Amino acid sequence: MKLTQLRYFQTICKHNNITRASNELHVSQPSLSNTIRDLEAEFGVALFYRLSKGLVLTEEGEFFLQEATRLLEQADQLAGQMNALGKANQTVRLGVPPMLASLVFPHILQAYLASFPNTCLKMIENGTLTNKKMVSDGTLDAAIISCDGSLPASFGSCDLCSLDIVFYVSIENPIAVNSSVSLSDLTDVPLVMLAEDCFLTDYLCQRFRVLNQTPNIILHTNQITAIQQLVERNAAATFLFDNLIPTDRNIVRLAVDDLPSTQIKLIWNKNRHLSSGTQNLIRLARSEFGGLLCPPED
């Protein structure tokens, strides 16, 4: 028994006639006749008397109509409640890594709220590796991530921009006189790095391992201000995306040899239902940015 069959049965009872019910429902007469036969076969009872003047409900048919009407009213009520919940639930949970919270998220938030002012875009800050797991298990609706290649097939994605990895060092550090650095030159330099679940930290540690070197990481932290202060005081140097912290008379920004640009993407789980708010975010990212989003120069 299906709700569609109940609606067909209810309409047939309204008219006591297959032809008129067919016209109202825009369903063929044979389909309605088959529906009645299927219901009678399923329950083993006759629902109608077939008379020359039309269809007349049997006693069992009268009972079935009462219960079917009650079930359809409950189904309509439930559908209305769920639709109301869907419209009210306009919060999109968006994972954002620490660096991209400053470089990319403000652009997206501004554009999203301008287009969809009734939706709350809730930022949840974690490293890219954690954000990808949370998108996979449905804890997050979507995430902005950094990556250097392809993604699992379960992810949908949209390119936002690309960012360069640079090396920030105090002007007092002898390395500051160089125009660029290579990873092989930095093994003994004290480093302050983002948390271990951040793409940049994981990616650079892999690159150091390829060189059979272990970086001298003295601290992991996602506090960008703390990182900046440690660099200013020449207590450590760091790798970050370009333009994340200002360079002035105390901090020098150096290019890093042989490091490609990092791709910044919006991702979502293709195998999970996407709320209207999440679908709007994806459409906005594709139409407004589409790989052309660029953070401002400092």
mmCIF file of C-alpha atoms in Angstrom:
data_model
loop_
_atom_site.group_PDB
_atom_site.id
_atom_site.type_symbol
_atom_site.label_atom_id
_atom_site.label_comp_id
_atom_site.label_asym_id
_atom_site.label_seq_id
_atom_site.Cartn_x
_atom_site.Cartn_y
_atom_site.Cartn_z
ATOM 1 C CA MET A 1 0.000 0.000 0.000
ATOM 2 C CA LYS A 2 1.374 3.393 -1.032
ATOM 3 C CA LEU A 3 0.236 6.952 -0.376
ATOM 4 C CA THR A 4 -0.339 7.399 -4.110
ATOM 5 C CA GLN A 5 -2.746 4.455 -4.102
ATOM 6 C CA LEU A 6 -4.612 5.968 -1.153
ATOM 7 C CA ARG A 7 -4.958 9.311 -2.954
ATOM 8 C CA TYR A 8 -6.264 7.541 -6.069
ATOM 9 C CA PHE A 9 -8.737 5.545 -3.977
ATOM 10 C CA GLN A 10 -9.914 8.683 -2.164
ATOM 11 C CA THR A 11 -10.550 10.511 -5.450
ATOM 12 C CA ILE A 12 -12.435 7.545 -6.927
ATOM 13 C CA CYS A 13 -14.646 7.507 -3.816
ATOM 14 C CA LYS A 14 -15.248 11.244 -4.233
ATOM 15 C CA HIS A 15 -16.746 10.723 -7.682
ATOM 16 C CA ASN A 16 -17.864 7.072 -7.440
ATOM 17 C CA ASN A 17 -16.643 6.928 -10.996
ATOM 18 C CA ILE A 18 -13.343 5.918 -12.592
ATOM 19 C CA THR A 19 -13.714 8.260 -15.577
ATOM 20 C CA ARG A 20 -14.301 11.415 -13.532
ATOM 21 C CA ALA A 21 -11.494 10.485 -11.114
ATOM 22 C CA SER A 22 -9.207 9.953 -14.103
ATOM 23 C CA ASN A 23 -10.000 13.446 -15.402
ATOM 24 C CA GLU A 24 -9.274 15.072 -12.039
ATOM 25 C CA LEU A 25 -6.064 13.174 -11.390
ATOM 26 C CA HIS A 26 -4.829 13.229 -15.005
ATOM 27 C CA VAL A 27 -4.165 9.511 -14.641
ATOM 28 C CA SER A 28 -5.361 6.900 -17.132
ATOM 29 C CA GLN A 29 -8.461 4.896 -16.322
ATOM 30 C CA PRO A 30 -6.631 1.544 -16.577
ATOM 31 C CA SER A 31 -4.106 2.786 -13.997
ATOM 32 C CA LEU A 32 -6.893 3.629 -11.552
ATOM 33 C CA SER A 33 -8.637 0.322 -12.175
ATOM 34 C CA ASN A 34 -5.373 -1.511 -11.559
ATOM 35 C CA THR A 35 -4.900 0.439 -8.316
ATOM 36 C CA ILE A 36 -8.245 -0.768 -6.997
ATOM 37 C CA ARG A 37 -7.546 -4.362 -8.047
ATOM 38 C CA ASP A 38 -4.092 -4.223 -6.402
ATOM 39 C CA LEU A 39 -5.512 -2.929 -3.112
ATOM 40 C CA GLU A 40 -8.298 -5.532 -3.094
ATOM 41 C CA ALA A 41 -5.779 -8.285 -3.853
ATOM 42 C CA GLU A 42 -3.410 -7.039 -1.149
ATOM 43 C CA PHE A 43 -6.058 -7.047 1.595
ATOM 44 C CA GLY A 44 -8.253 -9.843 0.288
ATOM 45 C CA VAL A 45 -11.456 -7.783 0.444
ATOM 46 C CA ALA A 46 -13.757 -6.094 -2.067
ATOM 47 C CA LEU A 47 -13.728 -2.310 -1.743
ATOM 48 C CA PHE A 48 -16.505 -1.517 -4.249
ATOM 49 C CA TYR A 49 -19.702 -2.960 -5.617
ATOM 50 C CA ARG A 50 -19.599 -2.523 -9.415
ATOM 51 C CA LEU A 51 -23.135 -1.420 -10.266
ATOM 52 C CA SER A 52 -24.630 -0.037 -13.477
ATOM 53 C CA LYS A 53 -25.034 3.380 -11.855
ATOM 54 C CA GLY A 54 -21.397 3.428 -10.782
ATOM 55 C CA LEU A 55 -19.203 2.319 -7.902
ATOM 56 C CA VAL A 56 -20.571 1.876 -4.399
ATOM 57 C CA LEU A 57 -18.344 1.268 -1.396
ATOM 58 C CA THR A 58 -18.630 -2.007 0.463
ATOM 59 C CA GLU A 59 -18.575 -2.030 4.246
ATOM 60 C CA GLU A 60 -14.881 -2.819 4.068
ATOM 61 C CA GLY A 61 -14.469 -0.016 1.542
ATOM 62 C CA GLU A 62 -16.179 2.478 3.885
ATOM 63 C CA PHE A 63 -13.766 1.533 6.688
ATOM 64 C CA PHE A 64 -10.783 1.720 4.356
ATOM 65 C CA LEU A 65 -11.838 5.199 3.154
ATOM 66 C CA GLN A 66 -12.052 6.508 6.724
ATOM 67 C CA GLU A 67 -8.602 5.176 7.622
ATOM 68 C CA ALA A 68 -7.071 6.220 4.305
ATOM 69 C CA THR A 69 -8.391 9.765 4.789
ATOM 70 C CA ARG A 70 -6.892 9.872 8.277
ATOM 71 C CA LEU A 71 -3.517 8.637 7.016
ATOM 72 C CA LEU A 72 -3.460 11.137 4.148
ATOM 73 C CA GLU A 73 -4.264 14.014 6.516
ATOM 74 C CA GLN A 74 -1.425 12.917 8.785
ATOM 75 C CA ALA A 75 0.929 12.615 5.798
ATOM 76 C CA ASP A 76 0.004 16.117 4.592
ATOM 77 C CA GLN A 77 0.509 17.504 8.086
ATOM 78 C CA LEU A 78 3.905 15.818 8.386
ATOM 79 C CA ALA A 79 4.967 17.100 4.958
ATOM 80 C CA GLY A 80 3.976 20.620 5.962
ATOM 81 C CA GLN A 81 5.924 20.407 9.217
ATOM 82 C CA MET A 82 9.028 19.069 7.479
ATOM 83 C CA ASN A 83 8.847 21.756 4.784
ATOM 84 C CA ALA A 84 8.593 24.404 7.508
ATOM 85 C CA LEU A 85 11.616 22.934 9.269
ATOM 86 C CA GLY A 86 13.523 22.932 6.002
ATOM 87 C CA LYS A 87 12.775 26.593 5.411
ATOM 88 C CA ALA A 88 13.616 27.532 8.990
ATOM 89 C CA ASN A 89 16.860 25.561 9.020
ATOM 90 C CA GLN A 90 18.906 28.054 7.041
ATOM 91 C CA THR A 91 22.232 27.556 8.791
ATOM 92 C CA VAL A 92 25.104 26.311 6.631
ATOM 93 C CA ARG A 93 28.000 24.793 8.554
ATOM 94 C CA LEU A 94 31.154 25.744 6.670
ATOM 95 C CA GLY A 95 34.569 24.435 7.673
ATOM 96 C CA VAL A 96 37.385 26.947 7.214
ATOM 97 C CA PRO A 97 41.118 26.504 7.933
ATOM 98 C CA PRO A 98 42.821 29.207 10.053
ATOM 99 C CA MET A 99 44.668 30.976 7.230
ATOM 100 C CA LEU A 100 41.715 30.923 4.857
ATOM 101 C CA ALA A 101 39.512 32.376 7.593
ATOM 102 C CA SER A 102 41.428 35.605 6.975
ATOM 103 C CA LEU A 103 42.263 35.362 3.278
ATOM 104 C CA VAL A 104 39.161 33.873 1.655
ATOM 105 C CA PHE A 105 36.219 33.513 4.054
ATOM 106 C CA PRO A 106 35.435 37.264 4.421
ATOM 107 C CA HIS A 107 34.956 37.562 0.631
ATOM 108 C CA ILE A 108 32.575 34.595 0.552
ATOM 109 C CA LEU A 109 30.669 35.684 3.673
ATOM 110 C CA GLN A 110 30.118 39.186 2.320
ATOM 111 C CA ALA A 111 28.854 37.940 -1.047
ATOM 112 C CA TYR A 112 26.703 35.199 0.507
ATOM 113 C CA LEU A 113 24.935 37.464 3.001
ATOM 114 C CA ALA A 114 24.310 40.050 0.278
ATOM 115 C CA SER A 115 22.563 37.400 -1.846
ATOM 116 C CA PHE A 116 20.941 35.331 0.938
ATOM 117 C CA PRO A 117 20.440 37.584 3.979
ATOM 118 C CA ASN A 118 18.128 35.105 5.736
ATOM 119 C CA THR A 119 20.739 32.353 5.842
ATOM 120 C CA CYS A 120 23.352 31.982 8.571
ATOM 121 C CA LEU A 121 26.790 30.943 7.299
ATOM 122 C CA LYS A 122 28.384 29.414 10.401
ATOM 123 C CA MET A 123 32.177 29.163 10.209
ATOM 124 C CA ILE A 124 33.792 26.218 11.997
ATOM 125 C CA GLU A 125 37.572 26.536 12.156
ATOM 126 C CA ASN A 126 39.675 23.404 11.698
ATOM 127 C CA GLY A 127 42.595 22.378 9.567
ATOM 128 C CA THR A 128 41.936 21.097 6.048
ATOM 129 C CA LEU A 129 42.514 17.458 7.027
ATOM 130 C CA THR A 130 39.880 17.638 9.788
ATOM 131 C CA ASN A 131 37.469 19.585 7.588
ATOM 132 C CA LYS A 132 37.610 16.931 4.865
ATOM 133 C CA LYS A 133 36.720 14.218 7.394
ATOM 134 C CA MET A 134 33.835 16.302 8.754
ATOM 135 C CA VAL A 135 32.433 16.906 5.269
ATOM 136 C CA SER A 136 32.651 13.162 4.619
ATOM 137 C CA ASP A 137 30.701 12.213 7.748
ATOM 138 C CA GLY A 138 28.149 15.022 7.387
ATOM 139 C CA THR A 139 29.262 17.065 10.416
ATOM 140 C CA LEU A 140 29.928 19.931 8.005
ATOM 141 C CA ASP A 141 27.779 20.930 5.031
ATOM 142 C CA ALA A 142 30.786 22.186 3.085
ATOM 143 C CA ALA A 143 34.350 23.356 3.636
ATOM 144 C CA ILE A 144 36.966 25.627 2.167
ATOM 145 C CA ILE A 145 40.186 23.644 1.885
ATOM 146 C CA SER A 146 43.738 23.818 0.576
ATOM 147 C CA CYS A 147 44.985 21.021 -1.666
ATOM 148 C CA ASP A 148 47.723 20.150 -4.117
ATOM 149 C CA GLY A 149 45.913 17.686 -6.345
ATOM 150 C CA SER A 150 42.825 15.615 -6.949
ATOM 151 C CA LEU A 151 40.144 14.882 -4.358
ATOM 152 C CA PRO A 152 38.255 11.655 -3.542
ATOM 153 C CA ALA A 153 35.391 10.910 -5.922
ATOM 154 C CA SER A 154 32.862 11.429 -3.111
ATOM 155 C CA PHE A 155 33.650 15.148 -3.025
ATOM 156 C CA GLY A 156 32.153 17.794 -5.257
ATOM 157 C CA SER A 157 34.387 20.837 -5.581
ATOM 158 C CA CYS A 158 34.658 24.351 -6.945
ATOM 159 C CA ASP A 159 37.924 26.235 -7.484
ATOM 160 C CA LEU A 160 38.145 29.524 -5.573
ATOM 161 C CA CYS A 161 41.728 30.685 -6.103
ATOM 162 C CA SER A 162 45.371 29.664 -5.785
ATOM 163 C CA LEU A 163 47.826 30.916 -3.161
ATOM 164 C CA ASP A 164 51.617 30.876 -2.908
ATOM 165 C CA ILE A 165 53.469 29.500 0.101
ATOM 166 C CA VAL A 166 56.063 31.963 1.396
ATOM 167 C CA PHE A 167 58.629 31.997 4.201
ATOM 168 C CA TYR A 168 58.316 34.708 6.856
ATOM 169 C CA VAL A 169 61.442 35.554 8.838
ATOM 170 C CA SER A 170 62.641 38.370 11.065
ATOM 171 C CA ILE A 171 64.759 41.074 9.452
ATOM 172 C CA GLU A 172 67.340 40.273 12.119
ATOM 173 C CA ASN A 173 67.752 36.709 10.880
ATOM 174 C CA PRO A 174 70.720 36.243 8.482
ATOM 175 C CA ILE A 175 68.395 34.415 6.069
ATOM 176 C CA ALA A 176 66.520 37.672 5.488
ATOM 177 C CA VAL A 177 69.194 38.918 3.061
ATOM 178 C CA ASN A 178 68.210 36.247 0.538
ATOM 179 C CA SER A 179 65.599 36.765 -2.167
ATOM 180 C CA SER A 180 64.364 33.181 -1.788
ATOM 181 C CA VAL A 181 65.000 30.032 0.232
ATOM 182 C CA SER A 182 64.861 26.299 -0.353
ATOM 183 C CA LEU A 183 63.659 23.694 2.124
ATOM 184 C CA SER A 184 67.082 22.078 2.223
ATOM 185 C CA ASP A 185 68.518 25.301 3.681
ATOM 186 C CA LEU A 186 66.061 25.444 6.565
ATOM 187 C CA THR A 187 66.556 22.214 8.499
ATOM 188 C CA ASP A 188 68.063 23.888 11.566
ATOM 189 C CA VAL A 189 65.920 27.018 11.553
ATOM 190 C CA PRO A 190 63.438 27.111 14.479
ATOM 191 C CA LEU A 191 59.950 27.031 13.004
ATOM 192 C CA VAL A 192 56.506 27.854 14.344
ATOM 193 C CA MET A 193 53.937 25.987 12.267
ATOM 194 C CA LEU A 194 50.176 25.670 12.111
ATOM 195 C CA ALA A 195 48.471 22.690 13.762
ATOM 196 C CA GLU A 196 49.260 19.253 12.397
ATOM 197 C CA ASP A 197 45.813 18.858 10.803
ATOM 198 C CA CYS A 198 46.491 21.863 8.553
ATOM 199 C CA PHE A 199 47.273 21.175 4.911
ATOM 200 C CA LEU A 200 50.337 23.419 4.870
ATOM 201 C CA THR A 201 52.004 21.730 7.835
ATOM 202 C CA ASP A 202 51.270 18.235 6.550
ATOM 203 C CA TYR A 203 52.370 19.118 3.017
ATOM 204 C CA LEU A 204 55.675 20.720 4.075
ATOM 205 C CA CYS A 205 56.524 17.882 6.446
ATOM 206 C CA GLN A 206 56.056 15.478 3.524
ATOM 207 C CA ARG A 207 58.385 17.612 1.394
ATOM 208 C CA PHE A 208 61.010 17.604 4.160
ATOM 209 C CA ARG A 209 60.744 13.803 4.406
ATOM 210 C CA VAL A 210 61.440 13.508 0.684
ATOM 211 C CA LEU A 211 64.680 15.392 1.395
ATOM 212 C CA ASN A 212 65.405 13.020 4.337
ATOM 213 C CA GLN A 213 65.265 15.990 6.675
ATOM 214 C CA THR A 214 63.352 16.745 9.839
ATOM 215 C CA PRO A 215 62.220 20.347 10.286
ATOM 216 C CA ASN A 216 62.993 22.015 13.629
ATOM 217 C CA ILE A 217 59.400 22.754 14.671
ATOM 218 C CA ILE A 218 59.347 24.314 18.142
ATOM 219 C CA LEU A 219 55.612 25.074 18.267
ATOM 220 C CA HIS A 220 52.332 24.221 16.541
ATOM 221 C CA THR A 221 49.613 26.872 16.828
ATOM 222 C CA ASN A 222 46.709 28.233 14.803
ATOM 223 C CA GLN A 223 47.005 31.635 16.462
ATOM 224 C CA ILE A 224 48.213 33.802 13.567
ATOM 225 C CA THR A 225 48.933 36.728 15.899
ATOM 226 C CA ALA A 226 51.166 34.527 18.069
ATOM 227 C CA ILE A 227 53.007 33.304 14.982
ATOM 228 C CA GLN A 228 53.550 36.889 13.826
ATOM 229 C CA GLN A 229 54.926 37.941 17.217
ATOM 230 C CA LEU A 230 57.353 35.024 17.343
ATOM 231 C CA VAL A 231 58.657 35.928 13.885
ATOM 232 C CA GLU A 232 58.942 39.623 14.772
ATOM 233 C CA ARG A 233 60.997 38.734 17.866
ATOM 234 C CA ASN A 234 63.236 36.421 15.796
ATOM 235 C CA ALA A 235 62.237 33.504 18.038
ATOM 236 C CA ALA A 236 61.149 31.459 15.023
ATOM 237 C CA ALA A 237 60.354 31.640 11.313
ATOM 238 C CA THR A 238 57.285 30.267 9.578
ATOM 239 C CA PHE A 239 55.653 29.110 6.346
ATOM 240 C CA LEU A 240 52.305 30.707 5.551
ATOM 241 C CA PHE A 241 50.305 31.756 2.535
ATOM 242 C CA ASP A 242 51.350 34.984 0.867
ATOM 243 C CA ASN A 243 49.811 38.201 2.231
ATOM 244 C CA LEU A 244 48.617 36.577 5.452
ATOM 245 C CA ILE A 245 50.708 38.779 7.752
ATOM 246 C CA PRO A 246 52.063 42.231 6.907
ATOM 247 C CA THR A 247 55.727 42.657 6.071
ATOM 248 C CA ASP A 248 57.357 45.762 7.467
ATOM 249 C CA ARG A 249 60.707 46.725 8.862
ATOM 250 C CA ASN A 250 60.577 43.746 11.266
ATOM 251 C CA ILE A 251 59.434 40.898 8.975
ATOM 252 C CA VAL A 252 60.669 39.803 5.553
ATOM 253 C CA ARG A 253 58.708 37.623 3.151
ATOM 254 C CA LEU A 254 60.794 35.262 1.026
ATOM 255 C CA ALA A 255 59.788 33.055 -1.889
ATOM 256 C CA VAL A 256 60.298 29.305 -1.447
ATOM 257 C CA ASP A 257 62.023 27.487 -4.295
ATOM 258 C CA ASP A 258 60.279 24.575 -6.013
ATOM 259 C CA LEU A 259 56.927 24.915 -4.219
ATOM 260 C CA PRO A 260 53.894 25.106 -6.531
ATOM 261 C CA SER A 261 50.902 27.294 -5.786
ATOM 262 C CA THR A 262 48.268 25.756 -3.526
ATOM 263 C CA GLN A 263 44.718 25.294 -4.828
ATOM 264 C CA ILE A 264 41.889 26.659 -2.687
ATOM 265 C CA LYS A 265 38.563 24.893 -3.185
ATOM 266 C CA LEU A 266 35.055 24.724 -1.821
ATOM 267 C CA ILE A 267 34.116 21.073 -1.261
ATOM 268 C CA TRP A 268 30.943 19.168 -0.344
ATOM 269 C CA ASN A 269 29.860 15.538 -0.096
ATOM 270 C CA LYS A 270 28.163 14.465 -3.326
ATOM 271 C CA ASN A 271 26.648 11.423 -1.609
ATOM 272 C CA ARG A 272 24.703 13.421 0.991
ATOM 273 C CA HIS A 273 21.587 15.575 0.692
ATOM 274 C CA LEU A 274 22.473 19.246 0.236
ATOM 275 C CA SER A 275 20.262 21.832 1.926
ATOM 276 C CA SER A 276 19.024 24.760 -0.113
ATOM 277 C CA GLY A 277 21.467 26.969 1.778
ATOM 278 C CA THR A 278 24.396 24.749 0.804
ATOM 279 C CA GLN A 279 23.234 24.607 -2.820
ATOM 280 C CA ASN A 280 23.070 28.410 -2.853
ATOM 281 C CA LEU A 281 26.620 28.588 -1.489
ATOM 282 C CA ILE A 282 27.865 26.290 -4.257
ATOM 283 C CA ARG A 283 26.092 28.289 -6.960
ATOM 284 C CA LEU A 284 27.490 31.513 -5.538
ATOM 285 C CA ALA A 285 31.022 30.132 -5.446
ATOM 286 C CA ARG A 286 30.780 28.962 -9.046
ATOM 287 C CA SER A 287 29.247 32.148 -10.411
ATOM 288 C CA GLU A 288 30.883 34.832 -8.291
ATOM 289 C CA PHE A 289 34.353 33.358 -7.885
ATOM 290 C CA GLY A 290 35.009 30.359 -10.126
ATOM 291 C CA GLY A 291 38.745 30.353 -9.500
ATOM 292 C CA LEU A 292 39.128 34.127 -9.767
ATOM 293 C CA LEU A 293 38.943 35.056 -6.080
ATOM 294 C CA CYS A 294 42.147 36.829 -5.106
ATOM 295 C CA PRO A 295 42.972 38.166 -1.656
ATOM 296 C CA PRO A 296 44.026 41.815 -1.600
ATOM 297 C CA GLU A 297 47.666 42.780 -1.689
ATOM 298 C CA ASP A 298 49.044 44.112 1.586
#
